[in-house]
PDB file of C-alpha atoms in Angstrom:
ATOM      1  CA  UNK O 296     100.061  34.054 109.916  1.00  0.00           C
ATOM      2  CA  UNK O 297     100.423  36.414 107.041  1.00  0.00           C
ATOM      3  CA  UNK O 298     103.831  37.222 105.643  1.00  0.00           C
ATOM      4  CA  UNK O 299     104.581  40.745 104.553  1.00  0.00           C
ATOM      5  CA  UNK O 300     107.255  41.863 102.136  1.00  0.00           C
ATOM      6  CA  UNK O 301     109.133  43.517 104.985  1.00  0.00           C
ATOM      7  CA  UNK O 302     109.467  40.306 106.993  1.00  0.00           C
ATOM      8  CA  UNK O 303     112.540  38.172 106.616  1.00  0.00           C
ATOM      9  CA  UNK O 304     112.320  34.389 106.476  1.00  0.00           C
ATOM     10  CA  UNK O 305     113.828  34.249 109.964  1.00  0.00           C
ATOM     11  CA  UNK O 306     111.094  36.604 111.273  1.00  0.00           C
ATOM     12  CA  UNK O 307     108.395  34.355 109.841  1.00  0.00           C
ATOM     13  CA  UNK O 308     109.973  31.219 111.313  1.00  0.00           C
ATOM     14  CA  UNK O 309     110.138  32.900 114.695  1.00  0.00           C
ATOM     15  CA  UNK O 310     106.420  33.796 114.413  1.00  0.00           C
ATOM     16  CA  UNK O 311     105.598  30.160 113.604  1.00  0.00           C
ATOM     17  CA  UNK O 312     107.601  28.998 116.610  1.00  0.00           C
ATOM     18  CA  UNK O 313     105.941  31.528 118.927  1.00  0.00           C
ATOM     19  CA  UNK O 314     102.493  30.555 117.656  1.00  0.00           C
ATOM     20  CA  UNK O 315     103.144  26.831 118.158  1.00  0.00           C
ATOM     21  CA  UNK O 316     104.492  27.425 121.675  1.00  0.00           C
ATOM     22  CA  UNK O 317     101.490  29.635 122.513  1.00  0.00           C
ATOM     23  CA  UNK O 318      99.081  26.988 121.185  1.00  0.00           C
ATOM     24  CA  UNK O 319     100.847  24.265 123.184  1.00  0.00           C
ATOM     25  CA  UNK O 320     100.252  26.260 126.381  1.00  0.00           C
ATOM     26  CA  UNK O 321      96.757  27.459 125.475  1.00  0.00           C
ATOM     27  CA  UNK O 322      95.339  24.133 124.312  1.00  0.00           C
ATOM     28  CA  UNK O 323      97.597  21.665 126.141  1.00  0.00           C
ATOM     29  CA  UNK O 324      98.335  20.123 122.761  1.00  0.00           C
ATOM     30  CA  UNK O 325     101.585  18.488 121.750  1.00  0.00           C
ATOM     31  CA  UNK O 326     101.322  18.072 117.968  1.00  0.00           C
ATOM     32  CA  UNK O 327      99.835  20.349 115.333  1.00  0.00           C
ATOM     33  CA  UNK O 328      98.779  20.455 111.707  1.00  0.00           C
ATOM     34  CA  UNK O 329     100.450  23.349 109.906  1.00  0.00           C
ATOM     35  CA  UNK O 330      98.616  24.684 106.870  1.00  0.00           C
ATOM     36  CA  UNK O 331     100.754  26.952 104.731  1.00  0.00           C
ATOM     37  CA  UNK O 332      99.529  28.933 101.740  1.00  0.00           C
ATOM     38  CA  UNK O 333     102.063  29.816  99.047  1.00  0.00           C
ATOM     39  CA  UNK O 334     105.353  30.797 100.728  1.00  0.00           C
ATOM     40  CA  UNK O 335     103.776  29.731 104.032  1.00  0.00           C
ATOM     41  CA  UNK O 336     104.114  26.102 102.919  1.00  0.00           C
ATOM     42  CA  UNK O 337     107.821  26.613 102.318  1.00  0.00           C
ATOM     43  CA  UNK O 338     108.189  28.239 105.745  1.00  0.00           C
ATOM     44  CA  UNK O 339     106.313  25.327 107.358  1.00  0.00           C
ATOM     45  CA  UNK O 340     108.864  22.919 105.847  1.00  0.00           C
ATOM     46  CA  UNK O 341     111.759  25.064 107.081  1.00  0.00           C
ATOM     47  CA  UNK O 342     110.252  25.191 110.590  1.00  0.00           C
ATOM     48  CA  UNK O 343     110.546  21.386 110.733  1.00  0.00           C
ATOM     49  CA  UNK O 344     114.292  21.463 110.055  1.00  0.00           C
ATOM     50  CA  UNK O 345     116.701  20.085 112.653  1.00  0.00           C
ATOM     51  CA  UNK O 346     119.640  21.983 111.098  1.00  0.00           C
ATOM     52  CA  UNK O 347     120.370  25.726 111.268  1.00  0.00           C
ATOM     53  CA  UNK O 348     118.054  27.784 109.065  1.00  0.00           C
ATOM     54  CA  UNK O 349     119.254  31.378 108.727  1.00  0.00           C
ATOM     55  CA  UNK O 350     121.302  31.041 111.909  1.00  0.00           C
ATOM     56  CA  UNK O 351     118.832  29.154 114.109  1.00  0.00           C
ATOM     57  CA  UNK O 352     117.608  25.580 114.655  1.00  0.00           C
ATOM     58  CA  UNK O 353     113.801  25.304 115.022  1.00  0.00           C
ATOM     59  CA  UNK O 354     113.389  21.485 114.968  1.00  0.00           C
ATOM     60  CA  UNK O 355     109.625  21.921 114.706  1.00  0.00           C
ATOM     61  CA  UNK O 356     109.079  18.344 113.536  1.00  0.00           C
ATOM     62  CA  UNK O 357     108.760  17.335 117.191  1.00  0.00           C
ATOM     63  CA  UNK O 358     105.646  19.555 117.455  1.00  0.00           C
ATOM     64  CA  UNK O 359     104.072  18.914 114.044  1.00  0.00           C
ATOM     65  CA  UNK O 360     101.856  15.997 113.061  1.00  0.00           C
ATOM     66  CA  UNK O 361     101.157  17.138 109.482  1.00  0.00           C
ATOM     67  CA  UNK O 362     102.010  19.847 106.966  1.00  0.00           C
ATOM     68  CA  UNK O 363      99.453  20.768 104.314  1.00  0.00           C
ATOM     69  CA  UNK O 364     100.628  23.204 101.643  1.00  0.00           C
ATOM     70  CA  UNK O 365      98.343  25.202  99.363  1.00  0.00           C
ATOM     71  CA  UNK O 366      99.855  26.452  96.112  1.00  0.00           C
ATOM     72  CA  UNK O 367     103.369  26.396  97.561  1.00  0.00           C
ATOM     73  CA  UNK O 368     106.258  26.701  95.075  1.00  0.00           C
ATOM     74  CA  UNK O 369     108.246  23.633  96.164  1.00  0.00           C
ATOM     75  CA  UNK O 370     109.639  23.085  92.650  1.00  0.00           C
ATOM     76  CA  UNK O 371     111.455  20.031  93.978  1.00  0.00           C
ATOM     77  CA  UNK O 372     110.913  18.089  90.760  1.00  0.00           C
ATOM     78  CA  UNK O 373     112.914  20.546  88.670  1.00  0.00           C
ATOM     79  CA  UNK O 374     116.203  19.640  90.364  1.00  0.00           C
ATOM     80  CA  UNK O 375     117.501  23.173  89.857  1.00  0.00           C
ATOM     81  CA  UNK O 376     117.539  26.305  91.952  1.00  0.00           C
ATOM     82  CA  UNK O 377     114.470  28.459  91.461  1.00  0.00           C
ATOM     83  CA  UNK O 378     116.214  31.690  92.367  1.00  0.00           C
ATOM     84  CA  UNK O 379     113.865  32.213  95.299  1.00  0.00           C
ATOM     85  CA  UNK O 380     115.916  31.889  98.479  1.00  0.00           C
ATOM     86  CA  UNK O 381     113.267  30.188 100.671  1.00  0.00           C
ATOM     87  CA  UNK O 382     112.356  27.456  98.155  1.00  0.00           C
ATOM     88  CA  UNK O 383     115.988  26.747  97.364  1.00  0.00           C
ATOM     89  CA  UNK O 384     116.872  26.659 101.073  1.00  0.00           C
ATOM     90  CA  UNK O 385     113.964  24.306 101.845  1.00  0.00           C
ATOM     91  CA  UNK O 386     114.850  21.970  98.975  1.00  0.00           C
ATOM     92  CA  UNK O 387     118.432  21.816 100.212  1.00  0.00           C
ATOM     93  CA  UNK O 388     117.738  21.423 103.971  1.00  0.00           C
ATOM     94  CA  UNK O 389     114.405  19.570 104.070  1.00  0.00           C
ATOM     95  CA  UNK O 390     113.963  17.818 100.719  1.00  0.00           C
ATOM     96  CA  UNK O 391     110.688  16.003 100.086  1.00  0.00           C
ATOM     97  CA  UNK O 392     108.972  14.279 102.998  1.00  0.00           C
ATOM     98  CA  UNK O 393     112.096  14.399 105.149  1.00  0.00           C
ATOM     99  CA  UNK O 394     110.605  13.543 108.552  1.00  0.00           C
ATOM    100  CA  UNK O 395     108.875  10.171 108.884  1.00  0.00           C
ATOM    101  CA  UNK O 396     106.851  11.282 111.925  1.00  0.00           C
ATOM    102  CA  UNK O 397     105.334  14.187 109.949  1.00  0.00           C
ATOM    103  CA  UNK O 398     102.582  13.568 107.406  1.00  0.00           C
ATOM    104  CA  UNK O 399     102.590  15.740 104.290  1.00  0.00           C
ATOM    105  CA  UNK O 400     100.049  16.756 101.682  1.00  0.00           C
ATOM    106  CA  UNK O 401     100.417  19.257  98.852  1.00  0.00           C
ATOM    107  CA  UNK O 402      97.468  20.984  97.181  1.00  0.00           C
ATOM    108  CA  UNK O 403      97.570  22.677  93.776  1.00  0.00           C
ATOM    109  CA  UNK O 404      94.987  24.642  91.821  1.00  0.00           C
ATOM    110  CA  UNK O 405      94.331  23.966  88.143  1.00  0.00           C
ATOM    111  CA  UNK O 406      92.954  27.371  87.247  1.00  0.00           C
ATOM    112  CA  UNK O 407      94.699  28.694  84.137  1.00  0.00           C
ATOM    113  CA  UNK O 408      97.071  27.367  81.504  1.00  0.00           C
ATOM    114  CA  UNK O 409      99.878  29.724  80.628  1.00  0.00           C
ATOM    115  CA  UNK O 410      99.690  30.998  77.054  1.00  0.00           C
ATOM    116  CA  UNK O 411     101.877  33.704  75.549  1.00  0.00           C
ATOM    117  CA  UNK O 412      99.147  34.611  73.048  1.00  0.00           C
ATOM    118  CA  UNK O 413      96.139  34.141  75.349  1.00  0.00           C
ATOM    119  CA  UNK O 414      94.051  36.535  77.415  1.00  0.00           C
ATOM    120  CA  UNK O 415      95.575  38.654  80.191  1.00  0.00           C
ATOM    121  CA  UNK O 416      95.395  35.898  82.844  1.00  0.00           C
ATOM    122  CA  UNK O 417      96.951  33.319  80.510  1.00  0.00           C
ATOM    123  CA  UNK O 418      99.756  35.698  79.421  1.00  0.00           C
ATOM    124  CA  UNK O 419     100.493  36.675  83.037  1.00  0.00           C
ATOM    125  CA  UNK O 420     100.498  33.002  84.073  1.00  0.00           C
ATOM    126  CA  UNK O 421     102.862  32.166  81.192  1.00  0.00           C
ATOM    127  CA  UNK O 422     105.437  34.709  82.399  1.00  0.00           C
ATOM    128  CA  UNK O 423     105.186  33.621  86.046  1.00  0.00           C
ATOM    129  CA  UNK O 424     105.203  29.874  85.296  1.00  0.00           C
ATOM    130  CA  UNK O 425     108.163  30.299  82.926  1.00  0.00           C
ATOM    131  CA  UNK O 426     110.179  32.148  85.545  1.00  0.00           C
ATOM    132  CA  UNK O 427     109.330  29.779  88.388  1.00  0.00           C
ATOM    133  CA  UNK O 428     109.123  26.357  86.795  1.00  0.00           C
ATOM    134  CA  UNK O 429     110.617  26.687  83.320  1.00  0.00           C
ATOM    135  CA  UNK O 430     107.406  25.799  81.447  1.00  0.00           C
ATOM    136  CA  UNK O 431     105.277  28.820  80.662  1.00  0.00           C
ATOM    137  CA  UNK O 432     102.556  26.760  78.988  1.00  0.00           C
ATOM    138  CA  UNK O 433     101.920  24.629  82.082  1.00  0.00           C
ATOM    139  CA  UNK O 434      98.659  24.562  84.027  1.00  0.00           C
ATOM    140  CA  UNK O 435      98.581  26.112  87.474  1.00  0.00           C
ATOM    141  CA  UNK O 436      96.751  28.331  89.921  1.00  0.00           C
ATOM    142  CA  UNK O 437      97.751  31.577  88.208  1.00  0.00           C
ATOM    143  CA  UNK O 438     100.960  31.949  90.257  1.00  0.00           C
ATOM    144  CA  UNK O 439     102.463  28.483  90.723  1.00  0.00           C
ATOM    145  CA  UNK O 440     102.460  25.792  88.011  1.00  0.00           C
ATOM    146  CA  UNK O 441     101.117  22.377  89.022  1.00  0.00           C
ATOM    147  CA  UNK O 442     104.480  20.636  88.746  1.00  0.00           C
ATOM    148  CA  UNK O 443     106.061  23.142  91.149  1.00  0.00           C
ATOM    149  CA  UNK O 444     103.461  22.370  93.829  1.00  0.00           C
ATOM    150  CA  UNK O 445     104.684  18.770  93.869  1.00  0.00           C
ATOM    151  CA  UNK O 446     106.948  17.797  96.746  1.00  0.00           C
ATOM    152  CA  UNK O 447     109.024  14.659  96.228  1.00  0.00           C
ATOM    153  CA  UNK O 448     107.417  11.624  97.878  1.00  0.00           C
ATOM    154  CA  UNK O 449     104.196  13.468  98.797  1.00  0.00           C
ATOM    155  CA  UNK O 450     100.653  13.066  97.506  1.00  0.00           C
ATOM    156  CA  UNK O 451      99.531  16.002  95.328  1.00  0.00           C
ATOM    157  CA  UNK O 452      95.834  16.856  95.293  1.00  0.00           C
ATOM    158  CA  UNK O 453      94.841  18.975  92.267  1.00  0.00           C
ATOM    159  CA  UNK O 454      91.729  21.153  92.594  1.00  0.00           C
ATOM    160  CA  UNK O 455      90.140  22.119  89.284  1.00  0.00           C
ATOM    161  CA  UNK O 456      89.016  25.747  89.023  1.00  0.00           C
ATOM    162  CA  UNK O 457      90.938  26.960  92.090  1.00  0.00           C
ATOM    163  CA  UNK O 458      93.165  30.045  91.850  1.00  0.00           C
ATOM    164  CA  UNK O 459      96.196  30.984  93.924  1.00  0.00           C
ATOM    165  CA  UNK O 460      94.696  33.894  95.829  1.00  0.00           C
ATOM    166  CA  UNK O 461      91.807  36.304  96.087  1.00  0.00           C
ATOM    167  CA  UNK O 462      93.818  38.754  93.971  1.00  0.00           C
ATOM    168  CA  UNK O 463      93.397  36.364  91.039  1.00  0.00           C
ATOM    169  CA  UNK O 464      89.876  35.030  91.636  1.00  0.00           C
ATOM    170  CA  UNK O 465      87.425  34.641  94.506  1.00  0.00           C
ATOM    171  CA  UNK O 466      87.660  30.867  93.919  1.00  0.00           C
ATOM    172  CA  UNK O 467      91.001  30.423  95.693  1.00  0.00           C
ATOM    173  CA  UNK O 468      92.131  27.818  98.278  1.00  0.00           C
ATOM    174  CA  UNK O 469      90.358  29.619 101.133  1.00  0.00           C
ATOM    175  CA  UNK O 470      87.632  31.240  99.052  1.00  0.00           C
ATOM    176  CA  UNK O 471      84.646  29.308 100.374  1.00  0.00           C
ATOM    177  CA  UNK O 472      83.671  26.527 102.736  1.00  0.00           C
ATOM    178  CA  UNK O 473      83.027  24.306  99.700  1.00  0.00           C
ATOM    179  CA  UNK O 474      86.575  24.796  98.386  1.00  0.00           C
ATOM    180  CA  UNK O 475      88.119  24.254 101.817  1.00  0.00           C
ATOM    181  CA  UNK O 476      86.131  21.002 102.172  1.00  0.00           C
ATOM    182  CA  UNK O 477      87.709  19.807  98.902  1.00  0.00           C
ATOM    183  CA  UNK O 478      91.155  19.848 100.502  1.00  0.00           C
ATOM    184  CA  UNK O 479      90.236  19.471 104.191  1.00  0.00           C
ATOM    185  CA  UNK O 480      87.640  16.688 104.447  1.00  0.00           C
ATOM    186  CA  UNK O 481      88.001  14.484 107.519  1.00  0.00           C
ATOM    187  CA  UNK O 482      89.046  11.509 105.416  1.00  0.00           C
ATOM    188  CA  UNK O 483      91.997  13.469 103.993  1.00  0.00           C
ATOM    189  CA  UNK O 484      93.544  13.677 107.457  1.00  0.00           C
ATOM    190  CA  UNK O 485      93.399   9.889 107.759  1.00  0.00           C
ATOM    191  CA  UNK O 486      95.002   9.501 104.315  1.00  0.00           C
ATOM    192  CA  UNK O 487      97.902  11.923 104.814  1.00  0.00           C
TER     193      UNK O 487
END
């Protein structure tokens, strides 16, 4: 799915639920791998929750085998609120690898180091990293610093030269079959 600025978190969670239910009927499958890019990884975590999330219980963990997040701002290692409602809600309701029956993997891009005196990309990264994770000079994918992609108790795979999105560089998480194979090889699924 693709989130738009006009969608609320509850709208996105409902879309995830509808998609999973459709796929269960269409493919006669019972468990799924959710891949969430950026905020999509946060929404995937919230979909698992067996407590009310914005007024509704989704309890998606019963339908999900694994969650793979790509450049998602978990920021769970900072121990403080990020100021972004979805991340803070996820860290409060579904901290770390909360559900034993769900396998987790987080992916981060090491694309640019934030630098207040650097080129445009480095200066932009500095401001974003500072606001999100508190360390403007960190390395990250141009939007999310590496340490914010970490989810407590979950393996973090760092991909050198991979940017957050196509808006930053064509070498992003979904930019080519070669990049996708770096985070989605068959052996990764066995290791999750």
